[in-house]
Structure formats: structure tokens, C-alpha cells
Amino acid sequence: MSGDGLVWLGTPAFPEAAREALADTRLRRNLRRATTTIRDKRLAAVGELDDWERLRESGAAIKRRTLRHLGHYLERLEEKVTAAGGVVHWAADAAEANRIVADLVKATGRTEVVKVKSMATQEIGLNEALAAEGITAYETDLAELIVQLGDDRPSHILVPAIHRSRAEIREIFTREMGRRGKDAPADLSDDPRALAEAARLHLREKFLSAKVAVSGANFGVAETGTVCVVESEGNGRMCLTLPETLITVMGIEKVVPDFVDLEVFLQLLPRSSTGERMNPYTSLWTGVTPGDGPQEFHLVLLDNGRTQTLRDTVGRQALSCIRCSACLNVCPVYERTGGHAYGSVYPGPIGAVLTPQLAGVEHAASLPFASTLCGACYDACPVKINIPEVLTHLRAKIVQGRRPGAEALVMKAATAVLSAPGRLSAVQRASFLGGRVIARKGRIGRLPPPLAGWSAARDTPAPPSESFRAWWSRTKESS
Ligand code: SF4
């Protein structure tokens, strides 16, 4: 199945988008402050456990086993959800998933849904697809609400509005809330408590009137057909319990075999994401229960490029991701560019390996190069995804798929020069001379093509007046 979903948003390639983001000093300040705070909290929470490394090993092993037998666990999940009164739908791609959800909402006769934060529904562009069918989706997670009201895009997995300052959020609330429901208080300040209260009042109205909710899923337990959502604000609990109909869109890789496995992830996830010992709200439900909670439950199992990713024995590691965002918070590239530069709903190191695989490397060929390969993401990942390994694997695929270009010609020329000492000396003499002519203040700025791209992002020191070989033969061989 090709990854023809909407995971790739088609913004400029990473180098261009990153250059623009780097010029935004306010964005960099917001990002530095936020990622440093979350990073420190995570380190403290992880440091409390003596068996953290063993937990990581367990998490990685469970994910490997599950991915090896994914079909088996998914069929078991379907069987158990169905037996508990739910309905399972299989969606091969974004278009099919969106059509299924839109048809389900239309069948209820409603034109509004409340949503709890879900990467999968962002990946398929569900809100836009529903809008095209005359259905309005209201995001209820605080950060998602900020993004939605600001007509913006998320830039972080866990904190989608990480790029916004308090003053900006106040301005967005004041300007936009009234257009979509309860207005913000006239005297709203940028105090975090006041902003949260304004959001709470605005959303309460939606929760109480909504008859249909759409959620994602952190985990689906094959053994029992139980679906799990973890969150911090209680908005998820409201969405999952108050409406009459609940539609959950879950990536097929989110299945775990049983409750013992779930327990491992419920320890790994909160410490890695928010630096907490456990999530404030962990909601679990199994099908429908008469007289309690939604009386209609639909589980949409989303492929959208995942089975294609599974075929790649190196790249499939990316499907183990539990979306904790620890890799983003430690990444020196993410901290400087922010999430929008990645042009995908999955930013940061995990986005750099997941997006090209879901969307097809030809659609996101710059992303595997958006990394220094420092390995901080691998160290932080609670399920030990070797992101640098996948990055280099994808880089190789991309390079192999290209027609020989300037780089190949340069390498060919370098081989010819380096294999003949006489040629090397002649080229060295010419480059020393040329380098010194074009150098300014001891540095060379932009080199002519085909080296222009390489020199655009680097300072090149001016070459010395003679090479080591020339110096050796002048001073040692003559003595
Ligand atoms: S790749 Fe690992 S660290 Fe990054 S979001 Fe996924 S689970 Fe978390």
C-alpha cells in the first residue's frame, strides 16, 4: 500500500524551512525555554527508577514482538472489540479513514464533534475532511485548541503550541473564541491560570452539547479489546464518556498484546513525555456498556503507509514509537528550528524517520538529512528506537535512488586526483592559490558551484600557503 495519506504537508523542504525558522528569535527563545523545562523534568523522573534501562528493554522487546505478529494481534483486537459491542473498520489510507468517520458522523444526524488530541487524525487531515462534509470538529486539548483557534499547525507532539508565547495565546483567545462559542473574558490576562480557565469555560459548553466524539488511541489491548487514552487535562475523559457515539482512529501499530505489556508502557510513557510518574488521566474502555458512557463505539484501524513501513526490517523500528516526544526535547536541530520546519504532523527526530516512510521517501527526501546524528534521540527513547540507524538507512536509500549528479562527479574527480601524487600536488597548489585569492579575513565564504550548497552552511578556513607535503620536502628532505 502506498503512503498516499496527508502525513506530509508539502511545505518547503527542510533546509529552506529551517533557514526561515532560525531567523525567528522569538520562536527560538520559546522553544529553548520549553524544551529545557521538559528535558529537566524527564531526567528527574527517569532518575527515580533503578530499573529504567530494563523497562526500556522490555518496551522495545514488546514492540518488536508485536510488529512481528502484527496481523495476529490486530485480528484478535478486532474479535474482542466486536464481542464487546464495538464496530471495527479497516482504513487503508487517509481518504478511506476520513470517509468512514464522516459517514459515521452523518449517520448520527449531527454536524458537530468534539475531539481529544490525536496524531492519527492530524495525520489524515480529518478536521478538514469533516469540514468539507459540513461537520465542525472542536479540539478540546488546550494546546490543540490554541492551534485550532490560531488557524495554525502543531509544532510538537506533546505540546503542539510550544511555539506560542502567553501573550500570543491571550491575543488568539480574545480574537477567536467568540466566533466559535463562548467568548473569552473581556479582561483576560496572559496569566497561565486565567488562560486555562478561559479555555475550560469555552470547552465546557462543547462537552455538554456534543453527541459525537472523535479520539485517537495510545494503545489497544488485543487480549481484551480495551482501548487506552492517556492525557493530562481531563478533556479526554469528558470526550470519552459524555457523548452518545465515540469514534476512535488508531494507527495499526498501537496494538499491544495484553495488559501486562500495557503496564510497561504506562510506566515508560508519562516519565518520558511530561516527566510525571503516571498520567493524570488514563482512560480505558472495552466496547460499550449499557447505560454507561457512549452507547455506540467505532474503532477505525488506520494503515496509511504502516504496512509498507513494516516491510523494511530497519525502518520498521519507527513503528514502535509511543509518541512521548522525548526525542524532540533533546534534539539540537529541533530546538533551533521548531516543528513546522519538518513539514509534517510528526516533527523532530521521529518525524525525520517516520514521515518519509509513511509518505514515501520521494515526498520527504530532505528529512533524513535534518539531523546531526548525535544520538541524543536514541539515548532518550523509551522504546530504544535507533533513530540514527534509521536516518542513515533512509539516507542511503535516497542517495541510491538518485541519478548520478554533481556529488558523484566530484567523487569521481577526487578519486582521479587522490590516486596520482603528481595530480594531487598540482591541484593543491591551484587550490591554495585560488583559496587565498577568494578568502576574506582568513575565511572563504561561498564557493562556486558545484560546492555552493556545501559552503552555504559552513565557514571554510582559508588554506595555508603550502601543503604538508610541500613543507616536508622543503624543510626535511633538503636537510
Ligand atoms: S521515537 Fe522514541 S523518544 Fe521519540 S517520540 Fe517516539 S517513543 Fe518517544
Coordinates of C-alpha atoms and ligand atoms in Angstrom, one line a residue:
M1 CA 0.0 0.0 0.0
S2 CA 1.5 3.4 -0.8
G3 CA 1.6 6.1 1.8
D4 CA -0.7 8.5 -0.1
G5 CA -2.1 10.0 3.1
L6 CA -1.7 13.5 4.4
V7 CA 1.2 13.0 6.8
W8 CA 3.4 15.1 4.5
L9 CA 2.0 18.6 4.3
G10 CA 4.0 19.8 1.3
T11 CA 5.7 22.8 2.9
P12 CA 9.2 23.8 1.6
A13 CA 12.0 21.2 2.0
F14 CA 13.7 21.2 5.4
P15 CA 16.8 23.3 4.7
E16 CA 14.7 26.2 3.3
A17 CA 12.0 26.0 6.1
A18 CA 14.7 25.7 8.8
R19 CA 16.5 28.8 7.5
E20 CA 13.3 30.8 7.9
A21 CA 12.7 29.3 11.4
L22 CA 16.2 30.1 12.5
A23 CA 15.7 33.8 11.8
D24 CA 12.8 33.9 14.2
T25 CA 14.4 34.7 17.5
R26 CA 11.2 34.7 19.5
L27 CA 10.4 31.2 18.3
R28 CA 13.9 30.0 19.3
R29 CA 13.5 31.6 22.7
N30 CA 10.1 29.9 23.3
L31 CA 11.5 26.6 22.1
R32 CA 14.6 26.7 24.3
R33 CA 12.7 27.6 27.4
A34 CA 10.0 24.9 26.9
T35 CA 12.3 22.0 25.8
T36 CA 14.8 22.8 28.6
T37 CA 12.0 22.6 31.2
I38 CA 10.5 19.3 29.9
R39 CA 14.0 17.8 29.5
D40 CA 14.9 18.5 33.1
K41 CA 11.6 17.1 34.4
R42 CA 12.1 14.0 32.3
L43 CA 15.6 13.4 33.6
A44 CA 14.4 13.8 37.2
A45 CA 11.5 11.4 36.7
V46 CA 13.6 8.8 34.9
G47 CA 16.4 9.1 37.5
E48 CA 14.0 7.9 40.2
L49 CA 13.9 4.3 38.8
D50 CA 16.7 1.9 39.3
D51 CA 15.3 -0.4 36.6
W52 CA 14.7 2.3 33.9
E53 CA 17.1 0.6 31.4
R54 CA 15.3 -2.8 31.9
L55 CA 12.0 -1.1 31.4
R56 CA 13.2 0.4 28.1
E57 CA 14.5 -3.1 27.1
S58 CA 11.1 -4.6 27.9
G59 CA 9.2 -1.9 26.0
A60 CA 11.5 -2.4 22.9
A61 CA 11.1 -6.2 23.1
I62 CA 7.3 -6.0 23.3
K63 CA 7.1 -3.6 20.3
R64 CA 9.4 -5.9 18.3
R65 CA 7.4 -9.0 19.1
T66 CA 4.1 -7.2 18.3
L67 CA 5.3 -5.8 15.0
R68 CA 6.5 -9.3 14.0
H69 CA 3.0 -10.7 14.6
L70 CA 1.0 -7.6 13.9
G71 CA -1.7 -9.3 11.8
H72 CA -2.4 -11.8 14.5
Y73 CA -2.8 -9.2 17.3
L74 CA -4.9 -6.9 15.1
E75 CA -7.3 -9.7 14.3
R76 CA -7.5 -10.6 18.0
L77 CA -8.2 -6.9 18.8
E78 CA -11.0 -6.8 16.2
E79 CA -12.6 -10.0 17.5
K80 CA -12.6 -8.7 21.2
V81 CA -13.8 -5.2 20.3
T82 CA -16.7 -6.7 18.3
A83 CA -17.6 -9.2 21.0
A84 CA -17.8 -6.3 23.5
G85 CA -20.3 -4.4 21.3
G86 CA -17.9 -2.2 19.3
V87 CA -17.6 -2.0 15.5
V88 CA -14.2 -2.2 13.8
H89 CA -13.4 -0.6 10.5
W90 CA -10.2 -1.0 8.5
A91 CA -8.8 2.0 6.6
A92 CA -6.1 1.5 4.0
D93 CA -5.3 5.2 3.7
A94 CA -6.3 8.7 4.8
A95 CA -9.1 9.1 2.3
E96 CA -10.7 5.9 3.4
A97 CA -10.4 6.7 7.1
N98 CA -11.9 10.2 6.5
R99 CA -14.7 8.8 4.5
I100 CA -15.5 6.2 7.2
V101 CA -15.5 8.8 10.0
A102 CA -17.6 11.3 8.0
D103 CA -20.2 8.7 7.2
L104 CA -20.4 7.6 10.8
V105 CA -20.9 11.2 12.0
K106 CA -23.5 11.8 9.3
A107 CA -25.4 8.7 10.3
T108 CA -25.9 10.2 13.7
G109 CA -27.5 13.3 12.1
R110 CA -25.1 15.6 14.0
T111 CA -22.9 18.3 12.5
E112 CA -20.5 18.9 15.4
V113 CA -18.0 16.6 17.1
V114 CA -15.6 17.1 20.0
K115 CA -12.1 15.8 19.7
V116 CA -9.4 14.7 22.0
K117 CA -5.9 15.2 20.8
S118 CA -4.9 12.6 18.2
M119 CA -1.9 12.5 16.0
A120 CA -3.6 9.9 13.7
T121 CA -6.5 12.2 12.9
Q122 CA -4.0 15.1 12.2
E123 CA -2.0 12.7 10.0
I124 CA -5.1 12.1 7.8
G125 CA -6.4 15.7 7.9
L126 CA -9.6 14.6 9.5
N127 CA -10.8 18.1 10.6
E128 CA -10.5 19.4 7.0
A129 CA -12.3 16.3 5.6
L130 CA -15.1 16.7 8.1
A131 CA -15.4 20.4 7.3
A132 CA -15.8 19.6 3.6
E133 CA -18.8 17.5 4.6
G134 CA -20.3 20.3 6.7
I135 CA -19.2 18.9 10.1
T136 CA -17.3 21.0 12.6
A137 CA -14.7 19.4 14.8
Y138 CA -13.8 21.1 18.1
E139 CA -10.4 20.3 19.5
T140 CA -10.6 20.1 23.3
D141 CA -6.9 19.7 24.3
L142 CA -5.7 23.1 25.5
A143 CA -2.7 23.3 23.1
E144 CA -4.8 21.9 20.2
L145 CA -7.4 24.5 20.9
I146 CA -4.8 27.2 20.7
V147 CA -3.5 25.8 17.4
Q148 CA -7.1 25.5 16.0
L149 CA -8.2 28.9 17.1
G150 CA -5.0 30.4 15.7
D151 CA -5.6 28.7 12.3
D152 CA -2.1 27.3 12.9
R153 CA -0.3 24.0 12.7
P154 CA 1.0 21.9 15.6
S155 CA 4.8 22.0 16.1
H156 CA 5.4 19.5 18.8
I157 CA 3.9 16.0 19.5
L158 CA 3.1 16.7 23.1
V159 CA 2.9 20.5 23.3
P160 CA 1.5 21.4 19.8
A161 CA 1.5 25.1 20.6
I162 CA 5.1 25.2 22.0
H163 CA 6.0 27.9 19.5
R164 CA 3.4 30.3 21.0
S165 CA 4.1 32.7 23.9
R166 CA 1.5 33.5 26.6
A167 CA 0.9 36.9 25.1
E168 CA 0.2 35.4 21.7
I169 CA -2.3 32.9 23.3
R170 CA -4.1 35.6 25.0
E171 CA -4.4 37.5 21.8
I172 CA -5.7 34.4 19.9
F173 CA -8.3 33.6 22.6
T174 CA -9.6 37.2 22.7
R175 CA -9.9 37.4 19.0
E176 CA -11.2 34.0 18.1
M177 CA -13.1 32.3 21.0
G178 CA -16.3 34.3 20.4
R179 CA -16.5 33.2 16.8
R180 CA -16.7 29.5 17.7
G181 CA -18.6 29.6 21.0
K182 CA -18.2 31.2 24.4
D183 CA -16.2 34.4 24.3
A184 CA -13.0 35.0 26.3
P185 CA -13.4 37.2 29.4
A186 CA -13.0 40.9 28.4
D187 CA -10.3 41.4 31.0
L188 CA -8.3 38.2 30.1
S189 CA -4.7 38.4 31.1
D190 CA -1.8 36.3 29.9
D191 CA -1.5 34.5 33.3
P192 CA -1.5 30.7 32.6
R193 CA -4.3 30.1 35.1
A194 CA -6.5 32.8 33.5
L195 CA -5.9 31.4 30.0
A196 CA -6.6 27.8 31.2
E197 CA -9.8 29.0 32.9
A198 CA -11.0 30.8 29.7
A199 CA -10.4 27.6 27.7
R200 CA -12.2 25.5 30.3
L201 CA -15.3 27.7 30.2
H202 CA -15.2 27.8 26.4
L203 CA -14.9 24.0 26.1
R204 CA -17.4 23.0 28.8
E205 CA -20.2 24.3 26.6
K206 CA -19.0 22.0 23.8
F207 CA -18.6 18.9 26.1
L208 CA -22.2 19.3 27.4
S209 CA -23.8 19.7 24.0
A210 CA -21.7 17.2 21.9
K211 CA -23.3 13.9 20.9
V212 CA -20.3 12.6 19.0
A213 CA -16.7 12.4 19.9
V214 CA -13.6 11.5 18.0
S215 CA -10.4 10.3 19.7
G216 CA -7.1 8.8 18.9
A217 CA -5.7 5.9 20.9
N218 CA -2.4 5.5 22.8
F219 CA -2.8 1.7 23.0
G220 CA -5.3 -1.0 22.0
V221 CA -5.1 -4.2 24.0
A222 CA -5.5 -7.3 21.8
E223 CA -6.2 -9.7 24.7
T224 CA -9.4 -7.8 25.8
G225 CA -10.3 -5.3 23.1
T226 CA -9.7 -2.5 25.5
V227 CA -8.6 0.9 24.1
C228 CA -6.5 3.3 26.2
V229 CA -6.1 7.1 26.0
V230 CA -3.7 9.0 28.4
E231 CA -3.9 12.7 28.9
S232 CA -3.3 15.5 31.5
E233 CA -6.3 17.8 31.3
G234 CA -9.4 15.7 31.8
N235 CA -10.8 16.8 28.4
G236 CA -10.2 13.3 27.1
R237 CA -12.2 11.8 29.9
M238 CA -15.1 14.2 29.0
C239 CA -14.9 13.3 25.3
L240 CA -14.7 9.6 26.0
T241 CA -17.6 9.4 28.4
L242 CA -20.2 12.1 27.7
P243 CA -21.2 11.8 24.0
E244 CA -23.5 9.1 22.7
T245 CA -21.2 8.0 19.9
L246 CA -17.4 7.6 20.2
I247 CA -15.2 7.1 17.1
T248 CA -11.6 6.2 17.7
V249 CA -9.0 6.4 15.0
M250 CA -6.0 4.2 15.9
G251 CA -2.8 3.5 13.9
I252 CA -2.4 -0.2 13.5
E253 CA 1.0 -0.1 15.2
K254 CA -0.7 0.9 18.5
V255 CA -1.9 -2.6 19.4
V256 CA -0.2 -4.3 22.4
P257 CA -0.7 -8.0 23.1
D258 CA -2.1 -7.9 26.7
F259 CA -2.4 -5.9 30.0
V260 CA 1.0 -7.0 31.3
D261 CA 2.5 -5.3 28.3
L262 CA 0.3 -2.2 28.7
E263 CA 1.7 -1.8 32.2
V264 CA 5.2 -1.4 30.9
F265 CA 4.2 1.4 28.5
L266 CA 2.1 3.1 31.2
Q267 CA 5.3 3.5 33.1
L268 CA 7.5 4.5 30.2
L269 CA 5.2 7.0 28.6
P270 CA 4.5 9.6 31.3
R271 CA 8.1 9.7 32.6
S272 CA 9.4 10.2 29.0
S273 CA 6.8 12.7 27.9
T274 CA 5.7 15.0 30.7
G275 CA 8.3 13.9 33.3
E276 CA 5.5 12.6 35.5
R277 CA 5.3 9.2 37.4
M278 CA 1.9 8.5 35.9
N279 CA -0.5 10.3 33.6
P280 CA -3.2 12.3 35.4
Y281 CA -5.9 10.7 33.3
T282 CA -5.7 7.1 32.0
S283 CA -9.0 6.2 30.3
L284 CA -9.7 2.6 29.4
W285 CA -12.8 1.3 27.7
T286 CA -13.9 -2.0 26.2
G287 CA -16.7 -1.9 23.6
V288 CA -19.9 -0.5 25.1
T289 CA -21.5 -0.8 28.5
P290 CA -25.3 -0.4 28.6
G291 CA -26.3 2.7 30.5
D292 CA -22.7 3.9 31.0
G293 CA -20.8 6.1 28.5
P294 CA -21.1 6.1 24.8
Q295 CA -23.6 3.5 23.5
E296 CA -22.0 3.3 20.1
F297 CA -18.3 2.7 19.7
H298 CA -16.4 2.5 16.4
L299 CA -12.7 1.7 16.1
V300 CA -11.1 2.7 12.8
L301 CA -7.8 0.9 12.3
L302 CA -5.5 3.0 10.1
D303 CA -2.8 1.7 7.9
N304 CA -1.8 4.8 5.7
G305 CA 1.7 3.6 4.9
R306 CA 2.3 1.5 8.0
T307 CA 2.4 -2.0 6.3
Q308 CA 4.7 -0.5 3.7
T309 CA 7.0 0.6 6.6
L310 CA 6.7 -2.8 8.2
R311 CA 8.3 -4.4 5.2
D312 CA 11.6 -2.6 5.8
T313 CA 13.4 -4.5 8.5
V314 CA 15.5 -1.5 9.6
G315 CA 12.9 1.3 9.1
R316 CA 10.1 -0.6 10.9
Q317 CA 11.6 0.4 14.2
A318 CA 9.9 3.8 13.7
L319 CA 6.5 2.0 14.2
S320 CA 7.5 1.2 17.8
C321 CA 7.1 4.9 18.7
I322 CA 4.8 5.7 21.6
R323 CA 4.7 9.4 20.8
C324 CA 6.3 10.5 24.0
S325 CA 8.2 13.4 22.3
A326 CA 11.4 12.8 24.4
C327 CA 13.5 12.7 21.2
L328 CA 12.2 16.1 20.2
N329 CA 13.1 17.7 23.5
V330 CA 16.7 16.5 23.4
C331 CA 17.3 17.2 19.7
P332 CA 19.7 20.1 19.0
V333 CA 18.2 20.5 15.5
Y334 CA 14.5 20.6 16.7
E335 CA 15.4 23.0 19.5
R336 CA 16.6 25.5 16.9
T337 CA 14.2 25.1 14.1
G338 CA 11.0 24.1 15.8
G339 CA 8.4 21.6 14.4
H340 CA 7.0 23.5 11.4
A341 CA 10.3 23.2 9.5
Y342 CA 9.7 19.4 9.2
G343 CA 6.6 20.0 7.1
S344 CA 4.8 17.1 8.8
V345 CA 2.5 16.4 11.7
Y346 CA 5.4 14.3 13.0
P347 CA 8.2 16.7 13.7
G348 CA 11.7 16.2 15.2
P349 CA 13.8 13.0 15.1
I350 CA 10.9 10.7 15.0
G351 CA 9.3 12.7 12.2
A352 CA 12.5 12.6 10.2
V353 CA 12.3 8.8 10.1
L354 CA 8.5 8.2 10.2
T355 CA 7.3 10.8 7.7
P356 CA 9.5 9.7 4.8
Q357 CA 8.4 6.1 5.4
L358 CA 4.7 6.8 5.7
A359 CA 4.6 9.3 2.8
G360 CA 7.3 7.7 0.6
V361 CA 10.9 8.9 0.7
E362 CA 10.5 10.7 -2.6
H363 CA 8.0 13.1 -0.9
A364 CA 10.2 13.9 2.1
A365 CA 13.7 13.3 0.9
S366 CA 15.2 16.2 2.9
L367 CA 14.0 14.9 6.3
P368 CA 16.5 12.1 6.9
F369 CA 19.3 14.7 6.5
A370 CA 17.7 17.0 9.1
S371 CA 19.9 15.6 11.9
T372 CA 23.4 15.8 13.2
L373 CA 23.4 12.1 14.1
C374 CA 24.5 13.0 17.6
G375 CA 22.4 10.1 19.0
A376 CA 20.7 12.0 21.8
C377 CA 17.3 10.8 20.5
Y378 CA 18.4 7.2 20.7
D379 CA 19.5 7.7 24.3
A380 CA 16.2 9.3 25.3
C381 CA 13.8 7.0 23.5
P382 CA 11.9 4.8 26.0
V383 CA 11.5 2.0 23.4
K384 CA 15.1 2.3 22.2
I385 CA 14.4 3.2 18.6
N386 CA 17.8 3.6 17.0
I387 CA 16.8 6.7 15.1
P388 CA 20.4 7.5 13.8
E389 CA 20.5 4.0 12.3
V390 CA 17.2 4.5 10.5
L391 CA 18.3 8.0 9.4
T392 CA 21.4 6.7 7.7
H393 CA 19.5 3.8 6.3
L394 CA 17.0 6.2 4.7
R395 CA 19.8 8.5 3.5
A396 CA 21.4 5.6 1.7
K397 CA 18.0 4.7 0.1
I398 CA 17.6 8.3 -1.1
V399 CA 21.1 8.6 -2.5
Q400 CA 20.9 5.2 -4.2
G401 CA 17.6 6.3 -5.8
R402 CA 19.1 9.5 -7.3
R403 CA 20.7 9.7 -10.7
P404 CA 24.4 10.4 -10.5
G405 CA 24.6 14.1 -10.0
A406 CA 27.2 16.7 -9.1
E407 CA 28.2 14.8 -5.9
A408 CA 29.0 11.7 -7.9
L409 CA 31.1 13.7 -10.4
V410 CA 33.0 15.4 -7.6
M411 CA 33.7 12.0 -6.0
K412 CA 34.9 10.7 -9.4
A413 CA 37.2 13.6 -9.9
A414 CA 38.5 13.2 -6.3
T415 CA 39.4 9.6 -7.0
A416 CA 41.4 10.6 -10.1
V417 CA 43.2 13.3 -8.1
L418 CA 43.9 11.2 -5.0
S419 CA 45.2 8.2 -6.9
A420 CA 48.1 10.2 -8.6
P421 CA 50.6 12.1 -6.3
G422 CA 51.5 14.4 -9.2
R423 CA 47.9 15.4 -9.8
L424 CA 47.3 15.9 -6.1
S425 CA 50.3 18.3 -5.9
A426 CA 49.1 20.3 -8.9
V427 CA 45.5 20.5 -7.5
Q428 CA 46.8 21.5 -4.1
R429 CA 48.9 24.3 -5.5
A430 CA 46.0 25.6 -7.6
S431 CA 43.5 25.4 -4.6
F432 CA 45.9 27.1 -2.2
L433 CA 46.3 29.9 -4.7
G434 CA 42.6 30.1 -5.6
G435 CA 41.5 29.8 -1.9
R436 CA 43.8 32.6 -0.8
V437 CA 42.5 34.9 -3.6
I438 CA 38.9 34.4 -2.7
A439 CA 39.3 34.3 1.1
R440 CA 38.3 37.2 3.2
K441 CA 39.6 37.7 6.8
G442 CA 41.0 34.2 6.8
R443 CA 37.7 32.5 5.7
I444 CA 36.2 31.5 2.5
G445 CA 32.5 32.5 2.1
R446 CA 30.6 31.0 -0.7
L447 CA 32.4 28.6 -3.1
P448 CA 31.4 28.4 -6.7
P449 CA 29.1 25.5 -8.0
P450 CA 29.1 22.6 -7.5
L451 CA 30.3 23.3 -4.0
A452 CA 28.0 26.3 -3.4
G453 CA 25.4 24.2 -1.5
W454 CA 28.1 22.7 0.8
S455 CA 29.7 26.1 1.6
A456 CA 26.3 27.9 2.1
A457 CA 26.0 26.5 5.6
R458 CA 29.7 26.4 6.6
D459 CA 32.7 28.7 7.1
T460 CA 35.7 27.3 5.3
P461 CA 39.1 28.4 6.7
A462 CA 41.5 29.8 4.0
P463 CA 44.0 27.2 3.0
P464 CA 47.6 27.6 4.3
S465 CA 50.3 28.9 1.9
E466 CA 51.7 25.4 1.4
S467 CA 50.7 21.8 2.0
F468 CA 52.3 19.5 4.5
R469 CA 53.9 17.5 1.7
A470 CA 55.4 20.7 0.2
W471 CA 56.6 21.8 3.7
W472 CA 58.1 18.4 4.3
S473 CA 60.1 18.3 1.1
R474 CA 61.2 21.9 1.6
T475 CA 62.4 21.6 5.2
K476 CA 63.2 17.9 5.9
E477 CA 64.2 16.3 2.6
S478 CA 66.6 19.1 1.8
S479 CA 68.3 18.9 5.3
Ligands
SF4_1 S1 10.8 8.0 18.8 FE1 11.0 7.3 20.9 S2 11.5 9.2 22.0 FE2 10.7 9.8 20.0 S3 8.5 10.2 20.4 FE3 8.8 8.0 19.7 S4 8.9 6.9 21.6 FE4 9.3 9.0 22.1

